PDB file of C-alpha atoms in Angstrom:
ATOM      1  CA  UNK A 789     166.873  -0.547 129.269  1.00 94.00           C
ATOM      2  CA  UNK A 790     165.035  -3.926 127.950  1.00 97.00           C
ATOM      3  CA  UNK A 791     162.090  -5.613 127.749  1.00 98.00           C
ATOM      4  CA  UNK A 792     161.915  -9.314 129.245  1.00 97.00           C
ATOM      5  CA  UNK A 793     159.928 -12.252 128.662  1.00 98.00           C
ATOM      6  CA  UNK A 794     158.802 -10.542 125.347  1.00 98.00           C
ATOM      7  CA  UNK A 795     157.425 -12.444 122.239  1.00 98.00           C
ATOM      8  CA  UNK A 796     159.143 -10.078 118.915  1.00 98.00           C
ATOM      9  CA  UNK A 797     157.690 -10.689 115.568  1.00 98.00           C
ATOM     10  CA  UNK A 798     160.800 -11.459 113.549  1.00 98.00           C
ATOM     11  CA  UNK A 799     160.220  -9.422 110.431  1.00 98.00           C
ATOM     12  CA  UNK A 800     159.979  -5.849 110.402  1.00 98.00           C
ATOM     13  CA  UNK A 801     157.270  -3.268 109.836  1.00 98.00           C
ATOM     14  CA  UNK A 802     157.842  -1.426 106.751  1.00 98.00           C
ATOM     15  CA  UNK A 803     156.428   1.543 105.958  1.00 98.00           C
ATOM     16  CA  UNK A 804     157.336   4.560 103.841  1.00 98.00           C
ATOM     17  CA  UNK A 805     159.151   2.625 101.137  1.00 97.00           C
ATOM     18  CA  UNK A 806     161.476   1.073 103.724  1.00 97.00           C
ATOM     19  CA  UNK A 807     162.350   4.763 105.369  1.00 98.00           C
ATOM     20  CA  UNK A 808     160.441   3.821 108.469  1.00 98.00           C
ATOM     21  CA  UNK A 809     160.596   0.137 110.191  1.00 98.00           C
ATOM     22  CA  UNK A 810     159.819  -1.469 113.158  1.00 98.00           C
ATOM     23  CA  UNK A 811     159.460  -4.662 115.051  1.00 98.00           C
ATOM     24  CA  UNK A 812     155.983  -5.208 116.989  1.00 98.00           C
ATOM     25  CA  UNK A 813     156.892  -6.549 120.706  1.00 98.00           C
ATOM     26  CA  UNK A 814     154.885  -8.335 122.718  1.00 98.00           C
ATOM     27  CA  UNK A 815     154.240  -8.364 126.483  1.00 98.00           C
ATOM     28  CA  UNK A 816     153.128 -11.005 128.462  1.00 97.00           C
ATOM     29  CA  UNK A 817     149.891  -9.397 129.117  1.00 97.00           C
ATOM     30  CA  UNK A 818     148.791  -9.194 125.300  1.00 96.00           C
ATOM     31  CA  UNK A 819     149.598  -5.990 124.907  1.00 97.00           C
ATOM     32  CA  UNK A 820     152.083  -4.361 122.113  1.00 97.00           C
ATOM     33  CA  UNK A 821     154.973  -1.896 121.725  1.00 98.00           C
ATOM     34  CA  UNK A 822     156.378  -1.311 118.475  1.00 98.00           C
ATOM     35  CA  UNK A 823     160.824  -0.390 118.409  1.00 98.00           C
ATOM     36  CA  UNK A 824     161.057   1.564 115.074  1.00 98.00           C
ATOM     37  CA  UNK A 825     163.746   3.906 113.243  1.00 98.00           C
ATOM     38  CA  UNK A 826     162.783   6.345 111.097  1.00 98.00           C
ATOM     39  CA  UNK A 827     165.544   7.636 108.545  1.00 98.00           C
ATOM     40  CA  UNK A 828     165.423  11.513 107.482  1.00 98.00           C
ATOM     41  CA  UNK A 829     162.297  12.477 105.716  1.00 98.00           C
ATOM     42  CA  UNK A 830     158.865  13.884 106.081  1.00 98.00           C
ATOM     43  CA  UNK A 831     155.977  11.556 107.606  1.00 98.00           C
ATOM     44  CA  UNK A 832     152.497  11.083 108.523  1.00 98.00           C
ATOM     45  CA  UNK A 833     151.158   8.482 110.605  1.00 98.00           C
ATOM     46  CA  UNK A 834     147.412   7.673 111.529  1.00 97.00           C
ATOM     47  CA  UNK A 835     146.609   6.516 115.075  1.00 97.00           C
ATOM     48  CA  UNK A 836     143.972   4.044 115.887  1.00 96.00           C
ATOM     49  CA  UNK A 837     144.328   3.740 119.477  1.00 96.00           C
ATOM     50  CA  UNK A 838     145.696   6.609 121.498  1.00 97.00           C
ATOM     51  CA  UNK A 839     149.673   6.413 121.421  1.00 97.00           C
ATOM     52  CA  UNK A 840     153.067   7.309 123.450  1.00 98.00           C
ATOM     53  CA  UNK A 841     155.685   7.579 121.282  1.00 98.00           C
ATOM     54  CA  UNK A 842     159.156   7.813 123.023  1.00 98.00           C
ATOM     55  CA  UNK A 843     162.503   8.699 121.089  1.00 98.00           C
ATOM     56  CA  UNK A 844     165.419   6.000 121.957  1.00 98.00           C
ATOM     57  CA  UNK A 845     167.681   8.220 120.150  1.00 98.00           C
ATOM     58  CA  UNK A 846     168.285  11.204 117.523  1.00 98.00           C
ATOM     59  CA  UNK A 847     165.159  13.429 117.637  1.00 98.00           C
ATOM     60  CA  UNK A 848     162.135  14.140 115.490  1.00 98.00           C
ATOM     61  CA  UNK A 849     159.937  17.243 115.489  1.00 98.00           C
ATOM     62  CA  UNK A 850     155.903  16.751 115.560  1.00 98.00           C
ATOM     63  CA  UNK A 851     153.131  18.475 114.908  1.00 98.00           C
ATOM     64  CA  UNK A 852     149.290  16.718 116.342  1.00 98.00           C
ATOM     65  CA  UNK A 853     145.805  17.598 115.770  1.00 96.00           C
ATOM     66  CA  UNK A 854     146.453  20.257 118.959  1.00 96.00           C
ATOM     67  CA  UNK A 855     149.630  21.769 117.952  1.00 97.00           C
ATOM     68  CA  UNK A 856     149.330  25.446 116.196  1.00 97.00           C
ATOM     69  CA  UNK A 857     154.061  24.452 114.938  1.00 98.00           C
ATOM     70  CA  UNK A 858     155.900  21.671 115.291  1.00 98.00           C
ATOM     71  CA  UNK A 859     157.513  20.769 118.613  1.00 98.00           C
ATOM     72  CA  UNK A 860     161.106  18.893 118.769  1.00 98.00           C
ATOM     73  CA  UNK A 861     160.852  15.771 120.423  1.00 98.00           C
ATOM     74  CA  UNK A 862     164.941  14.530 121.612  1.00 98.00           C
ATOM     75  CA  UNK A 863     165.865  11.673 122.763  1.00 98.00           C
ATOM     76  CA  UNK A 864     164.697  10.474 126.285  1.00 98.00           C
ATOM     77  CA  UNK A 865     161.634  12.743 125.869  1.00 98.00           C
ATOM     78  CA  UNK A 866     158.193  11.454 124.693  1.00 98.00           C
ATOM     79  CA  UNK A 867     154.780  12.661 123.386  1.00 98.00           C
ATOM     80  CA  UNK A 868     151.395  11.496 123.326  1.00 98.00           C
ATOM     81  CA  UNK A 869     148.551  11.162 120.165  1.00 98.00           C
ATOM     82  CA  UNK A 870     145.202  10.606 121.004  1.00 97.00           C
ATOM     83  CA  UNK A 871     143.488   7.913 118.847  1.00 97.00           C
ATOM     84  CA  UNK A 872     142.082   8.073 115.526  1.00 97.00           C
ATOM     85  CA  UNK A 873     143.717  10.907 114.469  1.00 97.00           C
ATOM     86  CA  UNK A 874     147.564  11.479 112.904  1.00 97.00           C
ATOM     87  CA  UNK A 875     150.358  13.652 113.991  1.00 98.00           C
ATOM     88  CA  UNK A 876     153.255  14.532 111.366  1.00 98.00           C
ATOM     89  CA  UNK A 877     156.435  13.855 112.113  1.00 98.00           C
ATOM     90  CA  UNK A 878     160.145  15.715 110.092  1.00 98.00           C
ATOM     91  CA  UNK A 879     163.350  13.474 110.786  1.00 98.00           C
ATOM     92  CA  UNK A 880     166.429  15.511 109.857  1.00 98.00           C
ATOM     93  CA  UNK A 881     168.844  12.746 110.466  1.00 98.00           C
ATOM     94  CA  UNK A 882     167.648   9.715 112.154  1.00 98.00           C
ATOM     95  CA  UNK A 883     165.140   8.500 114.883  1.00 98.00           C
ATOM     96  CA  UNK A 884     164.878   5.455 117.108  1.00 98.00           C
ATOM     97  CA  UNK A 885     161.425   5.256 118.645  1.00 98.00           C
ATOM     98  CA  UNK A 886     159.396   3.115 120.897  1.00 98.00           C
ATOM     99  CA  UNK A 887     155.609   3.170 120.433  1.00 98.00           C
ATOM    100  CA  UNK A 888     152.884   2.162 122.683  1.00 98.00           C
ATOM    101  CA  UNK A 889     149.783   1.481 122.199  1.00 95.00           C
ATOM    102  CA  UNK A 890     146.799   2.745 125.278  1.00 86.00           C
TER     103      UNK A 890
ATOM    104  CA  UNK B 169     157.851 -16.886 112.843  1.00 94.00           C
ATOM    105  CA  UNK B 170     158.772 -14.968 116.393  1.00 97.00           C
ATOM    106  CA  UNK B 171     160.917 -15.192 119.148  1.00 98.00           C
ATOM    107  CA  UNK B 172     159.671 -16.113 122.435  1.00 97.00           C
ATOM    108  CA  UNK B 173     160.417 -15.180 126.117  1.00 98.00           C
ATOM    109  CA  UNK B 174     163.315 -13.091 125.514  1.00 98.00           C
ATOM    110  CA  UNK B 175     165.064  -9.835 125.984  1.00 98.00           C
ATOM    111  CA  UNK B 176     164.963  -6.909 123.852  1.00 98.00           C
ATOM    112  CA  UNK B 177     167.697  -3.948 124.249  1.00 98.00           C
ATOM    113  CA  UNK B 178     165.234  -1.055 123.912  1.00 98.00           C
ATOM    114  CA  UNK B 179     167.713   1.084 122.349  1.00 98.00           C
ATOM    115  CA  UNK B 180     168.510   0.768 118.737  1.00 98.00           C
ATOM    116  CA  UNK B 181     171.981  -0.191 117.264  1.00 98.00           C
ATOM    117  CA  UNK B 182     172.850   2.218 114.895  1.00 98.00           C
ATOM    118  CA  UNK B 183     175.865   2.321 111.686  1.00 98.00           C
ATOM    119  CA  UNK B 184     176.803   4.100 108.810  1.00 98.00           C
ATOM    120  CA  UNK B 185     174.916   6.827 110.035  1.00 97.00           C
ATOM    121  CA  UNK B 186     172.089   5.638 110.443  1.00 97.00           C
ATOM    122  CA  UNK B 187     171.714   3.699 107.510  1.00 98.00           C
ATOM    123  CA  UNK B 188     172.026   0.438 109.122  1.00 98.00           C
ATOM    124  CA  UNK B 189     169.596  -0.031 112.688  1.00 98.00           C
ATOM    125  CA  UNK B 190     169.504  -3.437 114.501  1.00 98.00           C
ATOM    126  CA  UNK B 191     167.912  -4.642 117.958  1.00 98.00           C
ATOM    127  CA  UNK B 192     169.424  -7.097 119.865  1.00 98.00           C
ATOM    128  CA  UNK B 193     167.734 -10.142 121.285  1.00 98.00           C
ATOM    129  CA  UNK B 194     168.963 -11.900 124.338  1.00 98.00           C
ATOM    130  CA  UNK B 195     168.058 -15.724 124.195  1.00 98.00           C
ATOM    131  CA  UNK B 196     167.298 -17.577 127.700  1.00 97.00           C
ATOM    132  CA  UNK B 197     170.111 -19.952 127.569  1.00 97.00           C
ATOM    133  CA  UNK B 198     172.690 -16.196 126.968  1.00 96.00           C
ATOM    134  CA  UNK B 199     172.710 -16.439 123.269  1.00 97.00           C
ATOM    135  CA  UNK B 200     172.313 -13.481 121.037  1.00 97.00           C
ATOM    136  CA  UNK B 201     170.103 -12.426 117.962  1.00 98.00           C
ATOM    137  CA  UNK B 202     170.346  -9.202 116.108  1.00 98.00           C
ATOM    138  CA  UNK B 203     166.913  -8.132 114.097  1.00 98.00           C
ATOM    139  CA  UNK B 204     168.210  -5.296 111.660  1.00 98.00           C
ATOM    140  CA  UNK B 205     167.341  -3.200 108.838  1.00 98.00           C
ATOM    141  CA  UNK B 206     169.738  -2.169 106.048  1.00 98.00           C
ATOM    142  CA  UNK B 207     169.166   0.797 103.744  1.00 98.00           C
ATOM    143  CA  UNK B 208     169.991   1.170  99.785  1.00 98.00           C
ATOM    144  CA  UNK B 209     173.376   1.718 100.050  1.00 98.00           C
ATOM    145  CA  UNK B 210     177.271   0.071 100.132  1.00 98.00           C
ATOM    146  CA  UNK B 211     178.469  -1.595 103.337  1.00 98.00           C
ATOM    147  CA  UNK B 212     181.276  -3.635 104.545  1.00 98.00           C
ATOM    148  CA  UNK B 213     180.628  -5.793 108.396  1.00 98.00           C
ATOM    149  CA  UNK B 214     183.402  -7.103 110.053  1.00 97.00           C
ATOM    150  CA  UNK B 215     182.286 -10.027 112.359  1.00 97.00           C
ATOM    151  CA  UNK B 216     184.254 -11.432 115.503  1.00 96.00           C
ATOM    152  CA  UNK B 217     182.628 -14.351 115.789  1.00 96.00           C
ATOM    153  CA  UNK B 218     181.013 -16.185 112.661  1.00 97.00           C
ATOM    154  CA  UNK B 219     177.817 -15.469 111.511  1.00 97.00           C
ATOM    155  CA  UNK B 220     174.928 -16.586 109.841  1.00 98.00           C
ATOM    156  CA  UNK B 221     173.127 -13.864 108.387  1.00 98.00           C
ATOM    157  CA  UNK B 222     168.993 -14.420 107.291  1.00 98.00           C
ATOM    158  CA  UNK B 223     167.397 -12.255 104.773  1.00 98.00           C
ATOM    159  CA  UNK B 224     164.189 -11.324 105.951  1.00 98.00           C
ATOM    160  CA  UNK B 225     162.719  -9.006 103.407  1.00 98.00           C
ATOM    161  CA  UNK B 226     164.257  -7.447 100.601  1.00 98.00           C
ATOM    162  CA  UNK B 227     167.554  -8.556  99.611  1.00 98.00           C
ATOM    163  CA  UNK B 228     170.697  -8.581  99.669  1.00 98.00           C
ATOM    164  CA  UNK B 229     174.339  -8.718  97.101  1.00 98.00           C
ATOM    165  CA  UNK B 230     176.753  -9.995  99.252  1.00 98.00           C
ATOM    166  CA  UNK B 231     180.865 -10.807  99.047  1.00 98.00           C
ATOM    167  CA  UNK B 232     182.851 -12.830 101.627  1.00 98.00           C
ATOM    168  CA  UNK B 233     186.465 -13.402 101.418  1.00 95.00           C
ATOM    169  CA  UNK B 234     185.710 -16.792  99.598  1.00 96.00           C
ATOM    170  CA  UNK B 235     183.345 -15.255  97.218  1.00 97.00           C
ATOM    171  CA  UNK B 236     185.090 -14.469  93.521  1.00 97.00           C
ATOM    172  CA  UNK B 237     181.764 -12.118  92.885  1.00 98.00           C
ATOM    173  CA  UNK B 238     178.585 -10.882  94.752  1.00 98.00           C
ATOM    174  CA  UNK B 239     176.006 -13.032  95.355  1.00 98.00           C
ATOM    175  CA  UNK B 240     172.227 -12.237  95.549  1.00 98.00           C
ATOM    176  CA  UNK B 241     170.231 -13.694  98.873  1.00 98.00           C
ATOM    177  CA  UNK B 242     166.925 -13.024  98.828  1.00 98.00           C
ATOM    178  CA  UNK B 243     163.763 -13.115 101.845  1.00 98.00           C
ATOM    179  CA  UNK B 244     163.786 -16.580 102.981  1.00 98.00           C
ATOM    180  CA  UNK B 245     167.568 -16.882 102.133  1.00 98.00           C
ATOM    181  CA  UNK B 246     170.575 -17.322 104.357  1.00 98.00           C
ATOM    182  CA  UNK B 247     174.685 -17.029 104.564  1.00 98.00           C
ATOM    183  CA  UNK B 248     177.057 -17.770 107.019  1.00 98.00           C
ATOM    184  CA  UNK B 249     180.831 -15.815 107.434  1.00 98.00           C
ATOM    185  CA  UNK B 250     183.534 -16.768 109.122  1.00 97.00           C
ATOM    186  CA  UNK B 251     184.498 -15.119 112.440  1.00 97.00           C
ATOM    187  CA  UNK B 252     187.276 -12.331 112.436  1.00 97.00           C
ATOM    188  CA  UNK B 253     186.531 -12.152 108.862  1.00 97.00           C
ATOM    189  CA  UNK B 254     184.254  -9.807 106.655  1.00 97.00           C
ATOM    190  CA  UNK B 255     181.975  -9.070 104.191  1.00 98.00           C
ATOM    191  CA  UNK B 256     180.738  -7.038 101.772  1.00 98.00           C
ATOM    192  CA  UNK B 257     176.829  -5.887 101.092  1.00 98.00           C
ATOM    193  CA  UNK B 258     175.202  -3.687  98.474  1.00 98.00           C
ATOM    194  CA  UNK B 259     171.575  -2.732  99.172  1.00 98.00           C
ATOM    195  CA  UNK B 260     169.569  -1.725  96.064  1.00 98.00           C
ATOM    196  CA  UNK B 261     166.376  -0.925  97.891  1.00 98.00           C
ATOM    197  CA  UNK B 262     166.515  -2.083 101.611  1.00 98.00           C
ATOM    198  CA  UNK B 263     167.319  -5.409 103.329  1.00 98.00           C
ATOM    199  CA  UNK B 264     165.332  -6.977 106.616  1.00 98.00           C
ATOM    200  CA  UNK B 265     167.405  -9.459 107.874  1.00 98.00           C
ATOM    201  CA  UNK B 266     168.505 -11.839 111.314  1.00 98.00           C
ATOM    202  CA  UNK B 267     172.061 -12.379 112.305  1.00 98.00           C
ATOM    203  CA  UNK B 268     172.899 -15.094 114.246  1.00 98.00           C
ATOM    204  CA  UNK B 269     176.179 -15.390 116.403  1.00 95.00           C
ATOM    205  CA  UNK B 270     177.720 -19.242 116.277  1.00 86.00           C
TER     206      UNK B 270
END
């Protein structure tokens, strides 16, 4: 799977003290993705507009605003976060993601 | 600085467990980019064809045959190996970087 006639921001997103990075994509309509890779560790991230988040590959298990435990999220599966809020997020080995923005 | 109207392999690259993620960019005239990520950490990259490898945030040590010691290259910095060669890295906090395949 790819992304064509894309614009990618050369230098990555770093967040976490380099645990979590990403490269912002963009479409030809303006809007966004982000890919990103999250090594093993324990996260939080804050949304501003609602998100999909998609794992490429490895997993990650999340827990939103909604969610009473966490829920594992594998590869080729995807969840959504509604904006302004945060969901957290426990990598156990690795995580490739893509996010996109609503 | 960003690359324009090209492809983007959704799915990350992924070595040393992890450790090491890249994305590969596919150029209109069939040329290819790699964006990665390195992680603290000890590597050694074989390359096929020869490289030039950019440091785009954080830095790098770095030994090629050639090299009698490691050398340092730092964001903004760049080094080229010879194909069917390698080279040695050490990562003391994490390394953004572009490889380039000549």
């Amino acid at each position: 799977m790819e992304f064509k006639n894309v614009k990618v921001i050369k230098k990555a997103n770093v967040y976490f003290d380099g645990r979590v990075d990403s490269r912002t994509i963009i479409f030809e309509d303006g809007s966004r993705k982000t890919l990103g890779f999250m090594q093993k560790g324990e996260y939080e991230f804050g949304t501003a507009a609602p998100e999909v988040m998609e794992v490429l590959g490895g997993e990650m298990l999340i827990k939103r605003a909604q969610d009473s435990g966490f829920i594992k999220i594998k590869e080729g599966e995807s969840f959504s976060v509604e904006g302004d809020s945060s969901f957290k997020v426990v990598v156990n080995d690795y995580a490739d993601y893509c996010c996109s923005y609503k």
